[in-house]
Amino acid sequence: MRYPISIQTFATIRNGNYVYVDKTDLVYRLAQEHVCFLSRPRRFGKSLLISTLDAYFSGRRELFRGLKMEALEDKWDVYPVFRIDFAKGRFDLAGELEKVLEEYVSSWETIYGKSDIYTTLSSRFQYVLEQAAARTGHQAVILIDEYDKPLLDVLEEDLENVNRSILKDFYGTFKAADASLRFVLLTGVTKFSQITVFSGFNQPNDISMDSRYDAICGITEDELYSVFGEVISEMANKFDYTVDEMKSLLKKQYDGYHFSEALLDIYNPFSIINAFDKLKLDNYWYKSGTPTYLVKLLEGHHVNMQKLTSRPYESQYFVDYRADAENPLAMLYQSGYLTIKGYDKHYGEYTLDYPNVEVRKGFVALMAEANKCCS
């Protein structure tokens, strides 16, 4: 098996004969929506999802041969796709966000045309979307990866309000150009609805806790055993375990994420793929990098995880982002350090806890890093 370590492009995985866990039935279902938002922890496959949707809406049928999508789609229309990736920007630099957006809009204007009447980024973007729909005969598709990075880079800094205002105005284009839009997806770690990033346009359909999409990122237990059964046996032999013992170790180390009241077990895809590639259990997710914004916000604070996890919560207390070190529940949940562990349907309340052993160890290391300044 070839494992797609750090490969986030659907075409590369398919053309390179890398192992792929088929999510295309869920991608097809998602593509029938209109304007959506998905929150998942980092390294959970959001960029691959964006890339897969790009390939689908671009009509690249050949990439889906042998996958579930092949039996679901028969038209394969080609839509104009507008993709924005904020992952690589340094948005703690003044003017960087405007520069990045200017580059995107200018590149699209070379394809679909420019009008001197429109001078702001949002009005120019709206004109491009309208022209794309008129010229191609198909409504536009917008895919935005890590939409929240321009804000997370500058939390509690002077640029925060500046970047928020720019994004609010730019995302407001989705409302003005709604008739020209076939599909919009924004992905990120955090949901900033409480601080008005989304108020410039109609609220997107937040599918982050929609049980129909629990498995759209990450790996379910059924997928793990059906796709990776051979390598699980190989690892068991290497460490002198039975297959069942190996499965149990993998579950304790990497499983345990739940994204809705359905409590469907989801394994961390980044960690599990690395473990199979290297035939070794390790804390791959935490070692891949600590979110700078989380370290900054927790600096000098002691987080009593036992207290946080000892009581139930309604979803609004951990779904909508709050940059508050005194009450870090939402921040820890959205970053992946806490997950849903139980649901009381009578009271509509959730209990939270660490997903697994890897994350528990990672949190201890995170708090040590955040408190270095106070030692």
GROMACS .gro file of C-alpha atoms in nm:
model
  375
    1MET     CA    1   0.000   0.000   0.000
    2ARG     CA    2   0.109   0.355  -0.076
    3TYR     CA    3  -0.001   0.592   0.198
    4PRO     CA    4  -0.083   0.954   0.109
    5ILE     CA    5   0.127   1.117   0.381
    6SER     CA    6   0.076   1.496   0.361
    7ILE     CA    7  -0.097   1.459   0.020
    8GLN     CA    8  -0.413   1.667   0.008
    9THR     CA    9  -0.486   1.659  -0.365
   10PHE     CA   10  -0.751   1.411  -0.477
   11ALA     CA   11  -0.606   1.377  -0.830
   12THR     CA   12  -0.259   1.298  -0.694
   13ILE     CA   13  -0.397   1.024  -0.469
   14ARG     CA   14  -0.604   0.869  -0.746
   15ASN     CA   15  -0.341   0.895  -1.019
   16GLY     CA   16  -0.058   0.789  -0.789
   17ASN     CA   17  -0.229   0.468  -0.677
   18TYR     CA   18  -0.232   0.575  -0.313
   19VAL     CA   19  -0.476   0.413  -0.074
   20TYR     CA   20  -0.804   0.607  -0.064
   21VAL     CA   21  -1.094   0.559   0.176
   22ASP     CA   22  -1.396   0.614  -0.046
   23LYS     CA   23  -1.601   0.910   0.083
   24THR     CA   24  -1.750   1.002  -0.254
   25ASP     CA   25  -2.107   0.906  -0.161
   26LEU     CA   26  -2.090   1.168   0.117
   27VAL     CA   27  -1.924   1.414  -0.122
   28TYR     CA   28  -2.213   1.364  -0.364
   29ARG     CA   29  -2.468   1.423  -0.087
   30LEU     CA   30  -2.284   1.737   0.026
   31ALA     CA   31  -2.272   1.867  -0.331
   32GLN     CA   32  -2.653   1.880  -0.337
   33GLU     CA   33  -2.645   2.151  -0.066
   34HIS     CA   34  -2.610   2.524  -0.139
   35VAL     CA   35  -2.401   2.723   0.114
   36CYS     CA   36  -2.232   2.514   0.385
   37PHE     CA   37  -1.980   2.538   0.666
   38LEU     CA   38  -1.776   2.249   0.809
   39SER     CA   39  -1.560   2.265   1.119
   40ARG     CA   40  -1.310   1.988   1.194
   41PRO     CA   41  -0.979   1.977   1.387
   42ARG     CA   42  -0.657   2.032   1.195
   43ARG     CA   43  -0.511   1.739   1.001
   44PHE     CA   44  -0.854   1.583   0.960
   45GLY     CA   45  -0.885   1.582   0.582
   46LYS     CA   46  -1.065   1.911   0.516
   47SER     CA   47  -0.824   2.006   0.236
   48LEU     CA   48  -0.870   1.667   0.069
   49LEU     CA   49  -1.247   1.716   0.088
   50ILE     CA   50  -1.211   2.055  -0.083
   51SER     CA   51  -0.991   1.898  -0.352
   52THR     CA   52  -1.241   1.616  -0.409
   53LEU     CA   53  -1.526   1.863  -0.451
   54ASP     CA   54  -1.310   2.063  -0.692
   55ALA     CA   55  -1.254   1.752  -0.904
   56TYR     CA   56  -1.624   1.664  -0.895
   57PHE     CA   57  -1.753   2.008  -0.996
   58SER     CA   58  -1.480   2.032  -1.262
   59GLY     CA   59  -1.630   1.723  -1.425
   60ARG     CA   60  -1.322   1.504  -1.383
   61ARG     CA   61  -1.512   1.179  -1.415
   62GLU     CA   62  -1.199   0.971  -1.474
   63LEU     CA   63  -1.081   1.033  -1.118
   64PHE     CA   64  -1.395   0.873  -0.975
   65ARG     CA   65  -1.386   0.546  -1.167
   66GLY     CA   66  -1.451   0.254  -0.936
   67LEU     CA   67  -1.571   0.480  -0.653
   68LYS     CA   68  -1.921   0.519  -0.510
   69MET     CA   69  -1.966   0.847  -0.697
   70GLU     CA   70  -1.960   0.664  -1.030
   71ALA     CA   71  -2.298   0.501  -0.957
   72LEU     CA   72  -2.452   0.826  -0.827
   73GLU     CA   73  -2.362   1.083  -1.095
   74ASP     CA   74  -2.443   1.054  -1.466
   75LYS     CA   75  -2.428   1.414  -1.592
   76TRP     CA   76  -2.076   1.531  -1.494
   77ASP     CA   77  -2.143   1.895  -1.575
   78VAL     CA   78  -1.843   2.129  -1.564
   79TYR     CA   79  -1.889   2.427  -1.332
   80PRO     CA   80  -1.664   2.731  -1.293
   81VAL     CA   81  -1.481   2.660  -0.965
   82PHE     CA   82  -1.335   2.937  -0.748
   83ARG     CA   83  -1.102   2.796  -0.485
   84ILE     CA   84  -0.940   2.994  -0.204
   85ASP     CA   85  -0.681   2.844   0.030
   86PHE     CA   86  -0.574   3.058   0.326
   87ALA     CA   87  -0.340   2.792   0.467
   88LYS     CA   88  -0.012   2.943   0.354
   89GLY     CA   89  -0.075   3.312   0.423
   90ARG     CA   90   0.093   3.513   0.702
   91PHE     CA   91  -0.206   3.717   0.811
   92ASP     CA   92  -0.033   3.873   1.110
   93LEU     CA   93   0.129   4.107   0.856
   94ALA     CA   94  -0.057   4.429   0.775
   95GLY     CA   95  -0.202   4.424   0.424
   96GLU     CA   96  -0.142   4.051   0.371
   97LEU     CA   97  -0.510   3.955   0.362
   98GLU     CA   98  -0.595   4.222   0.104
   99LYS     CA   99  -0.292   4.115  -0.100
  100VAL     CA  100  -0.397   3.748  -0.104
  101LEU     CA  101  -0.756   3.830  -0.199
  102GLU     CA  102  -0.637   4.074  -0.467
  103GLU     CA  103  -0.425   3.800  -0.625
  104TYR     CA  104  -0.718   3.562  -0.636
  105VAL     CA  105  -0.966   3.813  -0.779
  106SER     CA  106  -0.715   3.946  -1.035
  107SER     CA  107  -0.640   3.595  -1.161
  108TRP     CA  108  -1.011   3.525  -1.207
  109GLU     CA  109  -1.060   3.857  -1.387
  110THR     CA  110  -0.809   3.747  -1.652
  111ILE     CA  111  -1.039   3.453  -1.726
  112TYR     CA  112  -1.387   3.602  -1.693
  113GLY     CA  113  -1.332   3.973  -1.751
  114LYS     CA  114  -1.308   4.294  -1.554
  115SER     CA  115  -1.526   4.604  -1.536
  116ASP     CA  116  -1.392   4.947  -1.440
  117ILE     CA  117  -1.725   5.018  -1.273
  118TYR     CA  118  -1.639   4.786  -0.986
  119THR     CA  119  -1.342   4.879  -0.770
  120THR     CA  120  -1.375   4.703  -0.433
  121LEU     CA  121  -1.266   4.343  -0.387
  122SER     CA  122  -1.618   4.229  -0.305
  123SER     CA  123  -1.785   4.405  -0.600
  124ARG     CA  124  -1.517   4.280  -0.840
  125PHE     CA  125  -1.559   3.926  -0.707
  126GLN     CA  126  -1.936   3.951  -0.751
  127TYR     CA  127  -1.890   4.067  -1.113
  128VAL     CA  128  -1.653   3.775  -1.182
  129LEU     CA  129  -1.904   3.524  -1.042
  130GLU     CA  130  -2.185   3.669  -1.251
  131GLN     CA  131  -1.970   3.667  -1.565
  132ALA     CA  132  -1.858   3.310  -1.502
  133ALA     CA  133  -2.218   3.194  -1.476
  134ALA     CA  134  -2.319   3.388  -1.789
  135ARG     CA  135  -2.026   3.269  -2.001
  136THR     CA  136  -2.029   2.902  -1.902
  137GLY     CA  137  -2.401   2.854  -1.859
  138HIS     CA  138  -2.340   2.703  -1.516
  139GLN     CA  139  -2.354   2.865  -1.175
  140ALA     CA  140  -2.028   2.912  -0.989
  141VAL     CA  141  -1.880   2.692  -0.716
  142ILE     CA  142  -1.680   2.850  -0.431
  143LEU     CA  143  -1.452   2.637  -0.211
  144ILE     CA  144  -1.270   2.808   0.077
  145ASP     CA  145  -1.016   2.615   0.283
  146GLU     CA  146  -0.913   2.741   0.630
  147TYR     CA  147  -1.144   3.039   0.606
  148ASP     CA  148  -1.064   3.125   0.969
  149LYS     CA  149  -0.684   3.145   0.947
  150PRO     CA  150  -0.677   3.523   0.877
  151LEU     CA  151  -0.849   3.563   1.216
  152LEU     CA  152  -0.668   3.295   1.415
  153ASP     CA  153  -0.333   3.446   1.311
  154VAL     CA  154  -0.420   3.777   1.477
  155LEU     CA  155  -0.638   3.690   1.775
  156GLU     CA  156  -0.622   3.961   2.040
  157GLU     CA  157  -0.407   4.181   1.815
  158ASP     CA  158  -0.482   4.513   1.643
  159LEU     CA  159  -0.523   4.343   1.306
  160GLU     CA  160  -0.805   4.121   1.428
  161ASN     CA  161  -1.079   4.379   1.370
  162VAL     CA  162  -0.923   4.480   1.038
  163ASN     CA  163  -0.913   4.123   0.903
  164ARG     CA  164  -1.259   4.050   1.036
  165SER     CA  165  -1.403   4.351   0.855
  166ILE     CA  166  -1.233   4.254   0.528
  167LEU     CA  167  -1.362   3.896   0.547
  168LYS     CA  168  -1.713   4.004   0.643
  169ASP     CA  169  -1.728   4.231   0.337
  170PHE     CA  170  -1.576   3.968   0.106
  171TYR     CA  171  -1.802   3.686   0.225
  172GLY     CA  172  -2.098   3.922   0.186
  173THR     CA  173  -2.051   3.866  -0.187
  174PHE     CA  174  -2.218   3.527  -0.146
  175LYS     CA  175  -2.548   3.694  -0.061
  176ALA     CA  176  -2.529   3.951  -0.340
  177ALA     CA  177  -2.432   3.690  -0.601
  178ASP     CA  178  -2.661   3.414  -0.476
  179ALA     CA  179  -2.835   3.368  -0.812
  180SER     CA  180  -2.496   3.294  -0.970
  181LEU     CA  181  -2.394   3.032  -0.713
  182ARG     CA  182  -2.440   2.656  -0.740
  183PHE     CA  183  -2.247   2.559  -0.424
  184VAL     CA  184  -2.033   2.720  -0.152
  185LEU     CA  185  -1.830   2.543   0.117
  186LEU     CA  186  -1.620   2.705   0.386
  187THR     CA  187  -1.402   2.483   0.604
  188GLY     CA  188  -1.199   2.564   0.911
  189VAL     CA  189  -1.131   2.475   1.270
  190THR     CA  190  -1.347   2.742   1.431
  191LYS     CA  191  -1.694   2.883   1.384
  192PHE     CA  192  -1.683   3.260   1.425
  193SER     CA  193  -2.055   3.330   1.406
  194GLN     CA  194  -2.052   3.497   1.747
  195ILE     CA  195  -1.821   3.772   1.623
  196THR     CA  196  -2.006   3.850   1.300
  197VAL     CA  197  -1.781   3.705   1.030
  198PHE     CA  198  -2.086   3.539   0.875
  199SER     CA  199  -2.328   3.826   0.929
  200GLY     CA  200  -2.257   3.979   0.589
  201PHE     CA  201  -2.444   3.699   0.411
  202ASN     CA  202  -2.715   3.446   0.477
  203GLN     CA  203  -2.601   3.205   0.746
  204PRO     CA  204  -2.447   2.894   0.589
  205ASN     CA  205  -2.582   2.552   0.670
  206ASP     CA  206  -2.348   2.438   0.947
  207ILE     CA  207  -2.298   2.065   0.889
  208SER     CA  208  -2.030   2.028   1.157
  209MET     CA  209  -2.270   1.842   1.391
  210ASP     CA  210  -2.499   1.700   1.123
  211SER     CA  211  -2.488   1.323   1.179
  212ARG     CA  212  -2.527   1.261   0.805
  213TYR     CA  213  -2.176   1.403   0.759
  214ASP     CA  214  -2.004   1.258   1.068
  215ALA     CA  215  -1.775   1.044   0.852
  216ILE     CA  216  -1.702   1.289   0.571
  217CYS     CA  217  -1.358   1.352   0.726
  218GLY     CA  218  -1.170   1.094   0.928
  219ILE     CA  219  -1.194   0.714   0.922
  220THR     CA  220  -1.471   0.501   1.071
  221GLU     CA  221  -1.405   0.167   1.234
  222ASP     CA  222  -1.574  -0.019   0.948
  223GLU     CA  223  -1.354   0.166   0.698
  224LEU     CA  224  -1.045   0.096   0.906
  225TYR     CA  225  -1.100  -0.278   0.918
  226SER     CA  226  -1.215  -0.318   0.556
  227VAL     CA  227  -0.945  -0.103   0.393
  228PHE     CA  228  -0.650  -0.158   0.628
  229GLY     CA  229  -0.702  -0.515   0.750
  230GLU     CA  230  -0.378  -0.637   0.594
  231VAL     CA  231  -0.152  -0.375   0.754
  232ILE     CA  232  -0.324  -0.420   1.092
  233SER     CA  233  -0.225  -0.787   1.075
  234GLU     CA  234   0.127  -0.685   0.976
  235MET     CA  235   0.155  -0.456   1.279
  236ALA     CA  236   0.018  -0.727   1.506
  237ASN     CA  237   0.286  -0.968   1.385
  238LYS     CA  238   0.559  -0.708   1.430
  239PHE     CA  239   0.468  -0.641   1.794
  240ASP     CA  240   0.367  -0.998   1.874
  241TYR     CA  241   0.001  -0.913   1.937
  242THR     CA  242  -0.313  -1.085   1.820
  243VAL     CA  243  -0.509  -0.893   1.557
  244ASP     CA  244  -0.777  -0.812   1.814
  245GLU     CA  245  -0.515  -0.680   2.056
  246MET     CA  246  -0.369  -0.462   1.780
  247LYS     CA  247  -0.713  -0.326   1.696
  248SER     CA  248  -0.768  -0.245   2.062
  249LEU     CA  249  -0.438  -0.053   2.082
  250LEU     CA  250  -0.517   0.144   1.766
  251LYS     CA  251  -0.859   0.229   1.905
  252LYS     CA  252  -0.724   0.358   2.236
  253GLN     CA  253  -0.453   0.560   2.062
  254TYR     CA  254  -0.636   0.716   1.765
  255ASP     CA  255  -1.014   0.658   1.787
  256GLY     CA  256  -1.275   0.833   1.997
  257TYR     CA  257  -1.375   1.142   1.798
  258HIS     CA  258  -1.750   1.204   1.780
  259PHE     CA  259  -1.902   1.497   1.593
  260SER     CA  260  -2.273   1.461   1.670
  261GLU     CA  261  -2.520   1.297   1.905
  262ALA     CA  262  -2.500   0.982   1.689
  263LEU     CA  263  -2.160   0.911   1.853
  264LEU     CA  264  -2.013   0.747   1.544
  265ASP     CA  265  -1.651   0.656   1.624
  266ILE     CA  266  -1.403   0.843   1.402
  267TYR     CA  267  -1.029   0.774   1.393
  268ASN     CA  268  -0.782   1.057   1.338
  269PRO     CA  269  -0.684   1.005   0.970
  270PHE     CA  270  -0.345   1.176   0.991
  271SER     CA  271  -0.228   0.966   1.284
  272ILE     CA  272  -0.364   0.634   1.164
  273ILE     CA  273  -0.214   0.673   0.814
  274ASN     CA  274   0.125   0.762   0.963
  275ALA     CA  275   0.107   0.467   1.203
  276PHE     CA  276   0.041   0.228   0.916
  277ASP     CA  277   0.310   0.380   0.697
  278LYS     CA  278   0.575   0.356   0.970
  279LEU     CA  279   0.434   0.044   1.142
  280LYS     CA  280   0.467   0.228   1.471
  281LEU     CA  281   0.234   0.380   1.730
  282ASP     CA  282   0.328   0.740   1.804
  283ASN     CA  283   0.169   1.078   1.878
  284TYR     CA  284   0.171   1.192   1.516
  285TRP     CA  285  -0.111   1.446   1.539
  286TYR     CA  286   0.036   1.648   1.823
  287LYS     CA  287   0.391   1.625   1.688
  288SER     CA  288   0.273   1.769   1.355
  289GLY     CA  289   0.237   2.110   1.519
  290THR     CA  290   0.059   2.298   1.795
  291PRO     CA  291  -0.186   2.573   1.697
  292THR     CA  292  -0.010   2.902   1.775
  293TYR     CA  293  -0.337   3.077   1.861
  294LEU     CA  294  -0.418   2.809   2.121
  295VAL     CA  295  -0.080   2.838   2.291
  296LYS     CA  296  -0.114   3.217   2.297
  297LEU     CA  297  -0.460   3.212   2.451
  298LEU     CA  298  -0.371   2.954   2.716
  299GLU     CA  299  -0.041   3.117   2.809
  300GLY     CA  300  -0.010   3.147   3.183
  301HIS     CA  301  -0.345   2.976   3.250
  302HIS     CA  302  -0.409   2.646   3.424
  303VAL     CA  303  -0.689   2.454   3.255
  304ASN     CA  304  -0.871   2.220   3.491
  305MET     CA  305  -0.971   1.953   3.241
  306GLN     CA  306  -1.139   1.742   3.508
  307LYS     CA  307  -1.368   2.032   3.593
  308LEU     CA  308  -1.444   2.102   3.226
  309THR     CA  309  -1.538   1.741   3.156
  310SER     CA  310  -1.739   1.675   3.473
  311ARG     CA  311  -2.062   1.846   3.367
  312PRO     CA  312  -2.296   1.840   3.064
  313TYR     CA  313  -2.329   2.126   2.815
  314GLU     CA  314  -2.576   2.243   2.555
  315SER     CA  315  -2.413   2.261   2.213
  316GLN     CA  316  -2.392   2.642   2.195
  317TYR     CA  317  -2.132   2.638   2.472
  318PHE     CA  318  -1.874   2.455   2.264
  319VAL     CA  319  -1.979   2.493   1.899
  320ASP     CA  320  -1.949   2.872   1.856
  321TYR     CA  321  -1.597   3.005   1.899
  322ARG     CA  322  -1.508   3.216   2.199
  323ALA     CA  323  -1.151   3.341   2.232
  324ASP     CA  324  -1.157   3.321   2.609
  325ALA     CA  325  -0.878   3.163   2.812
  326GLU     CA  326  -1.092   3.178   3.125
  327ASN     CA  327  -1.354   2.961   2.955
  328PRO     CA  328  -1.162   2.755   2.696
  329LEU     CA  329  -1.427   2.487   2.635
  330ALA     CA  330  -1.515   2.585   2.276
  331MET     CA  331  -1.152   2.648   2.190
  332LEU     CA  332  -1.045   2.301   2.310
  333TYR     CA  333  -1.338   2.124   2.144
  334GLN     CA  334  -1.290   2.285   1.804
  335SER     CA  335  -0.914   2.234   1.817
  336GLY     CA  336  -0.965   1.860   1.873
  337TYR     CA  337  -0.847   1.833   2.235
  338LEU     CA  338  -1.201   1.757   2.350
  339THR     CA  339  -1.477   1.566   2.174
  340ILE     CA  340  -1.832   1.453   2.240
  341LYS     CA  341  -1.844   1.148   2.467
  342GLY     CA  342  -2.212   1.130   2.556
  343TYR     CA  343  -2.552   1.280   2.469
  344ASP     CA  344  -2.870   1.307   2.676
  345LYS     CA  345  -3.154   1.333   2.425
  346HIS     CA  346  -3.406   1.431   2.695
  347TYR     CA  347  -3.213   1.742   2.799
  348GLY     CA  348  -3.025   1.806   2.474
  349GLU     CA  349  -2.697   1.807   2.666
  350TYR     CA  350  -2.353   1.671   2.578
  351THR     CA  351  -2.059   1.549   2.784
  352LEU     CA  352  -1.705   1.607   2.656
  353ASP     CA  353  -1.368   1.445   2.717
  354TYR     CA  354  -1.035   1.366   2.553
  355PRO     CA  355  -1.086   1.162   2.233
  356ASN     CA  356  -0.800   0.919   2.297
  357VAL     CA  357  -0.459   0.851   2.452
  358GLU     CA  358  -0.269   1.048   2.187
  359VAL     CA  359  -0.469   1.363   2.253
  360ARG     CA  360  -0.448   1.326   2.630
  361LYS     CA  361  -0.068   1.317   2.608
  362GLY     CA  362  -0.072   1.603   2.359
  363PHE     CA  363  -0.275   1.821   2.593
  364VAL     CA  364  -0.025   1.774   2.874
  365ALA     CA  365   0.252   1.882   2.636
  366LEU     CA  366   0.039   2.176   2.515
  367MET     CA  367  -0.012   2.308   2.866
  368ALA     CA  368   0.360   2.272   2.940
  369GLU     CA  369   0.438   2.481   2.632
  370ALA     CA  370   0.173   2.741   2.715
  371ASN     CA  371   0.314   2.787   3.065
  372LYS     CA  372   0.684   2.810   2.980
  373CYS     CA  373   0.670   3.186   3.031
  374CYS     CA  374   0.557   3.138   3.389
  375SER     CA  375   0.817   2.883   3.499
   0.00000   0.00000   0.00000
